[in-house]
Coordinates of N, CA and C in Angstrom, one line a residue:
X78 N 0.8 -1.2 0.0 CA 0.0 0.0 0.0 C 0.9 1.3 0.0
X79 N 2.2 1.1 0.3 CA 3.0 2.3 0.3 C 3.1 3.0 -1.1
X80 N 3.0 2.1 -2.2 CA 3.0 2.7 -3.5 C 1.8 3.5 -3.7
X81 N 0.6 3.1 -3.2 CA -0.6 3.8 -3.4 C -0.5 5.1 -2.7
X82 N 0.1 5.1 -1.5 CA 0.2 6.4 -0.7 C 1.1 7.3 -1.5
X83 N 2.2 6.8 -2.1 CA 3.1 7.7 -2.9 C 2.3 8.4 -4.0
X84 N 1.5 7.6 -4.8 CA 0.7 8.1 -5.9 C -0.3 9.2 -5.3
X85 N -1.0 8.8 -4.2 CA -1.9 9.8 -3.6 C -1.2 11.1 -3.2
X86 N 0.0 11.0 -2.7 CA 0.7 12.2 -2.4 C 1.0 13.1 -3.6
X87 N 1.3 12.4 -4.7 CA 1.6 13.2 -5.9 C 0.3 13.9 -6.4
X88 N -0.8 13.2 -6.4 CA -2.1 13.7 -6.8 C -2.6 14.8 -5.9
X89 N -2.2 14.8 -4.7 CA -2.7 15.8 -3.7 C -2.2 17.2 -4.1
X90 N -1.2 17.4 -4.9 CA -0.7 18.7 -5.3 C -1.6 19.2 -6.4
X91 N -2.2 20.4 -6.3 CA -3.1 20.9 -7.2 C -2.5 21.1 -8.6
X92 N -1.3 21.6 -8.7 CA -0.6 21.8 -10.0 C -0.4 20.5 -10.7
X93 N 0.0 19.4 -10.0 CA 0.2 18.1 -10.6 C -1.1 17.6 -11.1
X94 N -2.2 17.8 -10.3 CA -3.5 17.3 -10.6 C -4.0 18.0 -11.9
X95 N -3.7 19.3 -12.0 CA -4.2 20.0 -13.2 C -3.4 19.6 -14.4
X96 N -2.1 19.3 -14.3 CA -1.3 18.8 -15.4 C -1.9 17.4 -15.9
X97 N -2.2 16.5 -15.0 CA -2.8 15.3 -15.4 C -4.1 15.4 -16.0
X98 N -4.9 16.4 -15.5 CA -6.2 16.7 -16.1 C -6.1 17.1 -17.6
X99 N -5.1 18.0 -17.8 CA -4.9 18.5 -19.2 C -4.4 17.3 -20.1
X100 N -3.6 16.4 -19.6 CA -3.1 15.3 -20.4 C -4.2 14.3 -20.6
X101 N -5.3 14.3 -19.9 CA -6.4 13.4 -20.1 C -7.0 13.5 -21.5
X102 N -6.7 14.7 -22.1 CA -7.2 14.9 -23.5 C -6.7 13.9 -24.5
X103 N -5.5 13.3 -24.2 CA -5.0 12.3 -25.1 C -3.7 12.7 -25.8
X104 N -3.7 13.6 -26.8 CA -2.5 13.9 -27.5 C -1.4 14.5 -26.6
X105 N -0.1 14.2 -26.9 CA 1.0 14.8 -26.1 C 1.0 16.3 -26.2
X106 N 1.3 16.9 -25.1 CA 1.4 18.4 -25.0 C 2.8 18.9 -24.7
X107 N 3.3 19.9 -25.3 CA 4.6 20.5 -25.0 C 4.5 21.0 -23.5
X108 N 5.7 21.0 -22.9 CA 5.8 21.5 -21.5 C 5.4 23.0 -21.4
X109 N 5.7 23.7 -22.4 CA 5.4 25.2 -22.4 C 3.9 25.4 -22.5
X110 N 3.2 24.6 -23.3 CA 1.7 24.7 -23.4 C 1.1 24.3 -22.1
X111 N 1.6 23.3 -21.4 CA 1.1 22.9 -20.1 C 1.3 24.0 -19.1
X112 N 2.4 24.7 -19.1 CA 2.6 25.8 -18.2 C 1.6 26.9 -18.4
X113 N 1.3 27.2 -19.6 CA 0.2 28.2 -19.9 C -1.1 27.8 -19.4
X114 N -1.5 26.5 -19.7 CA -2.8 26.0 -19.4 C -3.0 25.9 -17.9
X115 N -1.9 25.5 -17.2 CA -2.0 25.3 -15.7 C -1.8 26.7 -15.0
X116 N -1.1 27.6 -15.6 CA -0.9 28.9 -15.0 C 0.3 29.0 -14.1
X117 N 1.4 28.3 -14.4 CA 2.6 28.3 -13.6 C 3.8 28.5 -14.6
X118 N 4.9 28.8 -14.0 CA 6.2 29.0 -14.8 C 6.6 27.7 -15.4
X119 N 7.3 27.8 -16.6 CA 7.8 26.6 -17.2 C 8.7 25.8 -16.3
X120 N 9.5 26.4 -15.5 CA 10.4 25.7 -14.6 C 9.7 24.9 -13.6
X121 N 8.5 25.5 -13.1 CA 7.7 24.7 -12.2 C 7.1 23.5 -12.8
X122 N 6.6 23.6 -14.0 CA 6.0 22.5 -14.8 C 7.1 21.4 -14.9
X123 N 8.3 21.8 -15.3 CA 9.4 20.8 -15.5 C 9.6 19.9 -14.2
X124 N 9.6 20.6 -13.1 CA 9.8 19.8 -11.8 C 8.6 18.9 -11.6
X125 N 7.4 19.3 -11.8 CA 6.3 18.4 -11.6 C 6.3 17.3 -12.6
X126 N 6.6 17.5 -13.9 CA 6.7 16.5 -14.9 C 7.7 15.4 -14.5
X127 N 8.8 15.8 -13.9 CA 9.9 14.9 -13.5 C 9.3 13.9 -12.4
X128 N 8.6 14.5 -11.5 CA 8.0 13.6 -10.4 C 6.9 12.7 -11.0
X129 N 6.1 13.2 -11.9 CA 5.1 12.3 -12.4 C 5.6 11.2 -13.3
X130 N 6.7 11.6 -14.0 CA 7.4 10.6 -14.9 C 8.1 9.5 -14.0
X131 N 8.7 9.9 -12.9 CA 9.3 9.0 -12.0 C 8.4 8.0 -11.4
X132 N 7.1 8.5 -11.2 CA 6.1 7.6 -10.7 C 5.4 6.7 -11.7
X133 N 5.8 6.9 -13.0 CA 5.2 6.0 -14.0 C 3.9 6.5 -14.5
X134 N 3.4 7.7 -14.2 CA 2.1 8.2 -14.6 C 2.2 8.8 -16.0
X135 N 3.3 9.4 -16.3 CA 3.4 10.0 -17.6 C 4.7 9.6 -18.3
X136 N 4.8 9.9 -19.6 CA 6.1 9.8 -20.3 C 6.4 11.1 -20.9
X137 N 7.7 11.5 -20.9 CA 8.1 12.8 -21.5 C 9.1 12.5 -22.6
X138 N 8.8 13.0 -23.8 CA 9.7 12.7 -24.9 C 10.2 14.0 -25.5
X139 N 11.5 14.0 -25.9 CA 12.0 15.2 -26.5 C 11.8 15.2 -28.0
X140 N 11.2 16.2 -28.6 CA 10.9 16.3 -30.0 C 11.6 17.6 -30.5
X141 N 12.8 17.5 -31.1 CA 13.5 18.6 -31.5 C 14.0 19.4 -30.2
X142 N 13.6 20.6 -30.1 CA 14.1 21.4 -29.0 C 13.1 21.5 -27.8
X143 N 11.9 20.8 -28.0 CA 10.9 20.9 -27.0 C 10.6 19.5 -26.4
X144 N 10.1 19.5 -25.2 CA 9.7 18.3 -24.5 C 8.2 18.2 -24.5
X145 N 7.7 17.0 -24.8 CA 6.2 16.7 -24.8 C 5.9 15.7 -23.8
X146 N 4.8 15.8 -23.1 CA 4.3 14.9 -22.1 C 3.0 14.3 -22.5
X147 N 2.8 13.0 -22.1 CA 1.5 12.4 -22.3 C 1.4 11.3 -21.2
X148 N 0.1 10.9 -21.0 CA -0.1 9.8 -20.0 C 0.6 8.5 -20.4
X149 N 1.1 7.8 -19.4 CA 1.9 6.6 -19.7 C 1.2 5.5 -20.4
X150 N -0.1 5.3 -20.0 CA -0.9 4.2 -20.6 C -2.4 4.5 -20.3
X151 N -3.3 3.8 -21.1 CA -4.7 4.1 -20.9 C -5.2 3.9 -19.5
X152 N -4.6 2.9 -18.8 CA -5.1 2.6 -17.4 C -5.0 3.8 -16.5
X153 N -3.9 4.7 -16.8 CA -3.8 5.9 -16.0 C -5.0 6.8 -16.2
X154 N -5.4 7.0 -17.4 CA -6.5 7.8 -17.8 C -7.8 7.3 -17.1
X155 N -8.0 6.0 -17.2 CA -9.2 5.4 -16.6 C -9.2 5.6 -15.1
X156 N -8.1 5.5 -14.4 CA -8.0 5.7 -13.0 C -8.2 7.1 -12.6
X157 N -7.7 8.0 -13.4 CA -8.0 9.5 -13.1 C -9.4 9.8 -13.3
X158 N -10.0 9.3 -14.4 CA -11.4 9.6 -14.6 C -12.3 9.0 -13.5
X159 N -12.0 7.8 -13.0 CA -12.7 7.2 -11.9 C -12.5 8.0 -10.6
X160 N -11.3 8.5 -10.3 CA -11.0 9.3 -9.1 C -11.8 10.6 -9.2
X161 N -12.0 11.2 -10.4 CA -12.8 12.4 -10.5 C -14.2 12.3 -10.0
X162 N -14.7 11.0 -10.0 CA -16.1 10.8 -9.5 C -16.2 11.0 -8.0
X163 N -15.0 11.0 -7.3 CA -15.0 11.2 -5.9 C -15.2 12.6 -5.5
X164 N -15.0 13.5 -6.4 CA -15.1 14.9 -6.1 C -16.6 15.3 -5.8
X165 N -16.8 16.3 -4.9 CA -18.2 16.6 -4.5 C -19.0 16.9 -5.7
X166 N -20.2 16.3 -5.8 CA -21.0 16.4 -7.0 C -21.7 17.8 -7.0
X167 N -21.8 18.5 -5.9 CA -22.5 19.8 -5.8 C -21.5 21.0 -6.1
X168 N -20.3 20.7 -6.4 CA -19.3 21.8 -6.7 C -19.8 22.5 -8.0
X169 N -19.8 23.8 -8.0 CA -20.2 24.5 -9.2 C -19.1 25.4 -9.7
X170 N -18.9 25.5 -11.0 CA -17.8 26.4 -11.5 C -18.3 27.9 -11.3
X171 N -17.3 28.8 -11.1 CA -17.6 30.2 -10.9 C -17.1 31.0 -12.1
X172 N -18.0 31.9 -12.6 CA -17.6 32.7 -13.7 C -18.1 32.1 -15.0
X173 N -18.4 33.0 -16.0 CA -19.0 32.6 -17.3 C -18.0 31.6 -18.0
X174 N -16.8 32.0 -18.0 CA -15.8 31.1 -18.8 C -15.8 29.7 -18.2
X175 N -15.7 29.7 -16.8 CA -15.7 28.4 -16.1 C -16.9 27.6 -16.4
X176 N -18.1 28.3 -16.3 CA -19.4 27.6 -16.5 C -19.4 27.0 -17.9
X177 N -19.1 27.8 -18.9 CA -19.1 27.3 -20.3 C -18.1 26.2 -20.5
X178 N -16.9 26.3 -19.9 CA -16.0 25.2 -20.1 C -16.4 23.9 -19.4
X179 N -17.1 24.0 -18.3 CA -17.6 22.8 -17.6 C -18.7 22.2 -18.4
X180 N -19.6 23.0 -19.0 CA -20.7 22.5 -19.8 C -20.2 21.8 -21.0
X181 N -19.1 22.3 -21.6 CA -18.5 21.7 -22.8 C -17.9 20.3 -22.5
X182 N -17.3 20.3 -21.3 CA -16.7 19.0 -20.9 C -17.8 18.0 -20.6
X183 N -18.8 18.4 -20.0 CA -19.9 17.5 -19.7 C -20.6 16.9 -21.0
X184 N -20.6 17.8 -22.0 CA -21.3 17.4 -23.3 C -20.4 16.3 -24.0
X185 N -19.2 16.6 -24.3 CA -18.3 15.7 -25.0 C -16.9 16.0 -24.8
X186 N -16.1 15.0 -24.5 CA -14.7 15.3 -24.2 C -13.9 14.0 -24.6
X187 N -12.6 14.1 -24.7 CA -11.8 13.0 -24.9 C -11.2 12.6 -23.5
X188 N -11.3 11.3 -23.3 CA -10.7 10.7 -22.0 C -9.6 9.8 -22.5
X189 N -8.4 10.4 -22.6 CA -7.2 9.8 -23.2 C -7.5 9.6 -24.6
X190 N -7.9 8.4 -25.1 CA -8.1 8.1 -26.5 C -9.5 7.7 -26.8
X191 N -10.5 7.9 -25.9 CA -11.8 7.5 -26.2 C -12.8 8.6 -25.8
X192 N -14.1 8.5 -26.2 CA -15.1 9.5 -26.1 C -15.8 9.4 -24.8
X193 N -15.9 10.6 -24.1 CA -16.5 10.6 -22.8 C -17.5 11.7 -22.7
X194 N -18.1 11.9 -21.6 CA -19.2 12.9 -21.4 C -20.5 12.4 -21.8
X195 N -21.5 13.3 -21.8 CA -22.9 12.9 -22.1 C -22.9 12.1 -23.5
X196 N -22.2 12.6 -24.5 CA -22.2 11.9 -25.8 C -21.6 10.5 -25.7
X197 N -20.5 10.4 -25.0 CA -19.8 9.1 -24.8 C -20.7 8.1 -24.1
X198 N -21.4 8.5 -23.0 CA -22.2 7.6 -22.3 C -23.5 7.2 -23.1
X199 N -24.0 8.2 -23.9 CA -25.2 7.9 -24.7 C -24.8 6.9 -25.8
X200 N -23.6 7.0 -26.4 CA -23.1 6.0 -27.4 C -23.0 4.6 -26.7
X201 N -22.5 4.6 -25.5 CA -22.4 3.3 -24.8 C -23.8 2.7 -24.6
X202 N -24.7 3.5 -24.1 CA -26.1 3.1 -23.9 C -26.7 2.5 -25.2
X203 N -26.5 3.2 -26.3 CA -27.0 2.8 -27.6 C -26.5 1.5 -28.0
X204 N -25.2 1.3 -27.8 CA -24.6 0.0 -28.2 C -25.1 -1.1 -27.4
X205 N -25.4 -0.9 -26.1 CA -26.0 -1.9 -25.3 C -27.4 -2.2 -25.7
X206 N -28.2 -1.1 -26.0 CA -29.6 -1.2 -26.4 C -29.7 -2.0 -27.7
X207 N -28.8 -1.8 -28.6 CA -28.8 -2.5 -29.9 C -28.2 -4.0 -29.8
X208 N -27.7 -4.3 -28.7 CA -27.2 -5.7 -28.5 C -25.8 -5.9 -29.0
X209 N -25.1 -4.8 -29.4 CA -23.7 -4.9 -29.8 C -22.8 -5.1 -28.6
X210 N -23.1 -4.5 -27.5 CA -22.4 -4.7 -26.3 C -23.3 -5.2 -25.2
X211 N -22.7 -5.9 -24.2 CA -23.5 -6.2 -23.0 C -22.7 -5.6 -21.8
X212 N -23.5 -5.4 -20.7 CA -22.9 -4.9 -19.5 C -23.1 -5.9 -18.4
X213 N -22.0 -6.5 -18.0 CA -22.0 -7.6 -17.0 C -21.2 -7.3 -15.8
X214 N -21.8 -7.1 -14.7 CA -21.0 -6.8 -13.5 C -20.2 -5.5 -13.6
X215 N -20.7 -4.5 -14.3 CA -19.9 -3.3 -14.5 C -18.9 -3.3 -15.6
X216 N -18.8 -4.4 -16.4 CA -17.8 -4.5 -17.5 C -18.6 -4.7 -18.8
X217 N -18.1 -4.1 -19.8 CA -18.6 -4.3 -21.2 C -18.1 -5.6 -21.8
X218 N -18.9 -6.3 -22.5 CA -18.5 -7.4 -23.3 C -19.1 -7.3 -24.7
X219 N -18.4 -7.7 -25.7 CA -18.9 -7.7 -27.1 C -19.9 -8.8 -27.3
X220 N -21.0 -8.4 -27.9 CA -22.1 -9.4 -28.2 C -22.3 -9.6 -29.7
X221 N -22.1 -8.5 -30.4 CA -22.3 -8.5 -31.9 C -21.3 -7.7 -32.6
X222 N -20.2 -8.4 -33.0 CA -19.1 -7.7 -33.6 C -19.4 -7.2 -35.0
X223 N -20.4 -7.8 -35.7 CA -20.8 -7.4 -37.0 C -21.4 -6.0 -37.0
X224 N -22.0 -5.6 -35.9 CA -22.6 -4.3 -35.8 C -21.5 -3.2 -36.0
X225 N -20.4 -3.3 -35.4 CA -19.3 -2.3 -35.4 C -18.8 -2.2 -36.8
X226 N -18.7 -3.3 -37.5 CA -18.2 -3.3 -38.9 C -19.2 -2.6 -39.8
X227 N -20.5 -2.9 -39.6 CA -21.6 -2.4 -40.5 C -21.8 -0.9 -40.2
X228 N -21.8 -0.5 -38.9 CA -22.1 0.9 -38.6 C -20.9 1.8 -38.6
X229 N -19.8 1.3 -38.2 CA -18.6 2.2 -38.0 C -17.4 1.8 -38.8
X230 N -17.5 0.7 -39.5 CA -16.3 0.3 -40.3 C -15.2 -0.2 -39.4
X231 N -15.5 -0.7 -38.2 CA -14.5 -1.2 -37.3 C -14.5 -2.7 -37.3
X232 N -13.4 -3.3 -37.7 CA -13.2 -4.7 -37.7 C -12.5 -5.1 -36.3
X233 N -13.3 -5.7 -35.4 CA -12.7 -6.0 -34.1 C -11.5 -6.9 -34.2
X234 N -11.5 -7.8 -35.1 CA -10.4 -8.7 -35.2 C -9.1 -8.0 -35.6
X235 N -9.2 -6.8 -36.1 CA -8.0 -6.1 -36.5 C -7.5 -5.1 -35.5
X236 N -8.2 -5.0 -34.4 CA -7.8 -4.0 -33.3 C -6.5 -4.5 -32.7
X237 N -5.7 -3.6 -32.2 CA -4.5 -3.9 -31.5 C -4.7 -4.8 -30.3
X238 N -3.9 -5.9 -30.1 CA -4.1 -6.8 -29.1 C -3.2 -6.6 -27.9
X239 N -2.5 -5.4 -27.9 CA -1.7 -5.1 -26.7 C -2.5 -4.6 -25.5
X240 N -3.8 -4.4 -25.7 CA -4.7 -3.9 -24.7 C -6.1 -4.6 -24.8
X241 N -6.9 -4.5 -23.8 CA -8.2 -5.1 -23.8 C -9.0 -4.5 -25.0
X242 N -9.9 -5.4 -25.6 CA -10.7 -4.9 -26.7 C -11.7 -3.9 -26.3
X243 N -12.3 -4.1 -25.2 CA -13.3 -3.2 -24.6 C -13.2 -3.1 -23.1
X244 N -13.3 -1.9 -22.6 CA -13.4 -1.7 -21.1 C -14.5 -0.7 -20.8
X245 N -14.9 -0.8 -19.6 CA -15.9 0.2 -19.1 C -15.1 1.2 -18.3
X246 N -15.2 2.5 -18.7 CA -14.4 3.6 -18.0 C -15.5 4.4 -17.2
X247 N -15.3 4.6 -15.9 CA -16.3 5.3 -15.1 C -16.3 6.8 -15.5
X248 N -17.4 7.3 -16.0 CA -17.5 8.7 -16.5 C -17.7 9.6 -15.3
X249 N -16.8 10.6 -15.1 CA -16.9 11.4 -13.8 C -18.0 12.4 -13.9
X250 N -18.5 12.8 -15.0 CA -19.7 13.8 -15.1 C -21.0 13.1 -15.1
X251 N -21.1 11.9 -15.8 CA -22.3 11.2 -16.0 C -22.6 10.2 -14.9
X252 N -21.5 9.8 -14.2 CA -21.5 8.8 -13.1 C -22.0 7.4 -13.7
X253 N -21.7 7.2 -14.9 CA -22.0 5.9 -15.5 C -20.9 5.6 -16.5
X254 N -20.7 4.4 -17.0 CA -19.6 4.1 -17.9 C -19.7 4.5 -19.3
X255 N -18.5 4.8 -19.9 CA -18.4 5.0 -21.3 C -17.5 3.9 -21.8
X256 N -17.4 3.8 -23.2 CA -16.6 2.7 -23.8 C -15.1 3.1 -23.9
X257 N -14.2 2.3 -23.3 CA -12.8 2.5 -23.4 C -12.2 1.2 -24.0
X258 N -10.9 1.1 -23.9 CA -10.2 0.0 -24.5 C -9.9 0.3 -26.0
X259 N -9.4 -0.7 -26.7 CA -9.1 -0.6 -28.2 C -10.4 -0.2 -28.9
X260 N -11.5 -0.7 -28.6 CA -12.8 -0.3 -29.2 C -13.1 1.1 -29.0
X261 N -13.0 1.6 -27.8 CA -13.3 3.0 -27.5 C -12.4 3.9 -28.3
X262 N -11.1 3.6 -28.4 CA -10.2 4.4 -29.2 C -10.6 4.4 -30.7
X263 N -11.0 3.2 -31.2 CA -11.4 3.1 -32.6 C -12.7 4.0 -32.8
X264 N -13.6 3.9 -31.9 CA -14.9 4.7 -32.0 C -14.6 6.2 -32.1
X265 N -13.6 6.7 -31.2 CA -13.3 8.1 -31.3 C -12.6 8.5 -32.6
X266 N -11.8 7.6 -33.1 CA -11.1 7.8 -34.4 C -12.1 7.9 -35.5
X267 N -13.1 7.1 -35.5 CA -14.2 7.2 -36.5 C -15.0 8.5 -36.3
X268 N -15.3 8.9 -35.1 CA -16.0 10.1 -34.9 C -15.2 11.3 -35.4
X269 N -13.9 11.3 -35.2 CA -13.1 12.4 -35.7 C -13.0 12.4 -37.2
X270 N -12.8 11.2 -37.8 CA -12.6 11.0 -39.2 C -13.8 11.4 -40.0
X271 N -15.0 11.1 -39.4 CA -16.3 11.4 -40.1 C -16.8 12.8 -39.7
X272 N -15.9 13.6 -39.0 CA -16.3 15.0 -38.6 C -17.5 15.0 -37.8
X273 N -17.8 14.0 -36.9 CA -18.9 14.1 -36.0 C -18.5 15.0 -34.8
X274 N -17.2 14.9 -34.4 CA -16.7 15.7 -33.4 C -15.3 16.3 -33.8
X275 N -15.0 17.4 -33.2 CA -13.7 18.1 -33.5 C -13.0 18.4 -32.2
X276 N -11.6 18.2 -32.3 CA -10.8 18.6 -31.1 C -10.8 20.2 -31.0
X277 N -10.6 20.6 -29.8 CA -10.4 22.1 -29.5 C -9.0 22.4 -29.1
X278 N -8.6 23.6 -29.3 CA -7.2 24.0 -28.9 C -7.1 24.3 -27.4
X279 N -8.2 24.5 -26.7 CA -8.2 25.0 -25.4 C -8.4 24.0 -24.3
X280 N -8.3 22.7 -24.7 CA -8.5 21.6 -23.7 C -9.0 20.4 -24.3
X281 N -9.6 19.5 -23.5 CA -10.0 18.2 -24.0 C -11.5 18.1 -24.3
X282 N -12.2 19.2 -24.2 CA -13.6 19.2 -24.7 C -13.6 19.0 -26.2
X283 N -14.7 18.4 -26.7 CA -14.8 18.1 -28.1 C -16.1 18.9 -28.6
X284 N -16.0 19.5 -29.8 CA -17.1 20.1 -30.4 C -17.9 19.1 -31.2
X285 N -19.2 19.0 -30.9 CA -20.1 18.1 -31.7 C -20.6 18.9 -32.9
X286 N -20.3 18.4 -34.1 CA -20.7 19.1 -35.3 C -22.2 18.8 -35.7
X287 N -22.7 19.4 -36.7 CA -24.0 19.1 -37.2 C -24.1 17.7 -37.7
X288 N -23.1 17.2 -38.3 CA -23.0 15.8 -38.8 C -23.1 14.9 -37.6
X289 N -22.4 15.3 -36.5 CA -22.4 14.5 -35.3 C -23.7 14.4 -34.6
X290 N -24.4 15.6 -34.6 CA -25.7 15.6 -34.0 C -26.7 14.8 -34.7
X291 N -26.5 14.6 -36.0 CA -27.4 13.7 -36.8 C -27.0 12.2 -36.6
X292 N -25.7 12.0 -36.4 CA -25.2 10.6 -36.4 C -25.1 9.9 -35.0
X293 N -24.8 10.7 -34.0 CA -24.5 10.2 -32.7 C -25.8 10.1 -31.9
X294 N -26.0 9.1 -31.1 CA -27.2 8.9 -30.2 C -27.3 10.1 -29.2
X295 N -28.5 10.6 -29.1 CA -28.8 11.6 -28.0 C -28.0 12.9 -28.2
X296 N -27.4 13.1 -29.4 CA -26.6 14.3 -29.6 C -27.5 15.5 -30.1

């Protein structure tokens, strides 16, 4: 349990928690961009990144003259998303910008490499309702692989085998699971490729397009 205490101590720092929250969006971010988003000096971010990397929560790679950080693996994102559910549910953002940002995150966001928020949970619910997925003991299982090929062009047999095909990730805003794992990543890739959702430059919220509102369940 000492390792758990060490990780908890790292997450107890607000700046490190904010860094991890920004990295939940999925794509690697330059250290300088993280400093701007979190609101601290670049030297401060560098110190925090070193501690998070030493703990195995992130990886930092040098690309040319800059360093980029990203979460070490999907399980880190799922653990962070689940921990967010422990935050008080009655907490309210203050200020118009904060309110709008929170509403955008609740609507649709990337959780590492899969779709989360109201849209992500609605997609999971639709897949269960159509019999493509089952939910057993809090875990998703594939029931009809042909559905994913027909509707989304996803061949489950061709998904990477270095990770679980499908996982249930606890959604911190909807308090219910969305689809993670290799299938979750493939579904987000399809949504981006078909222009159903678009990434934003200011965080991990996703913009749902008119095409997406017509194609995605409950959008």
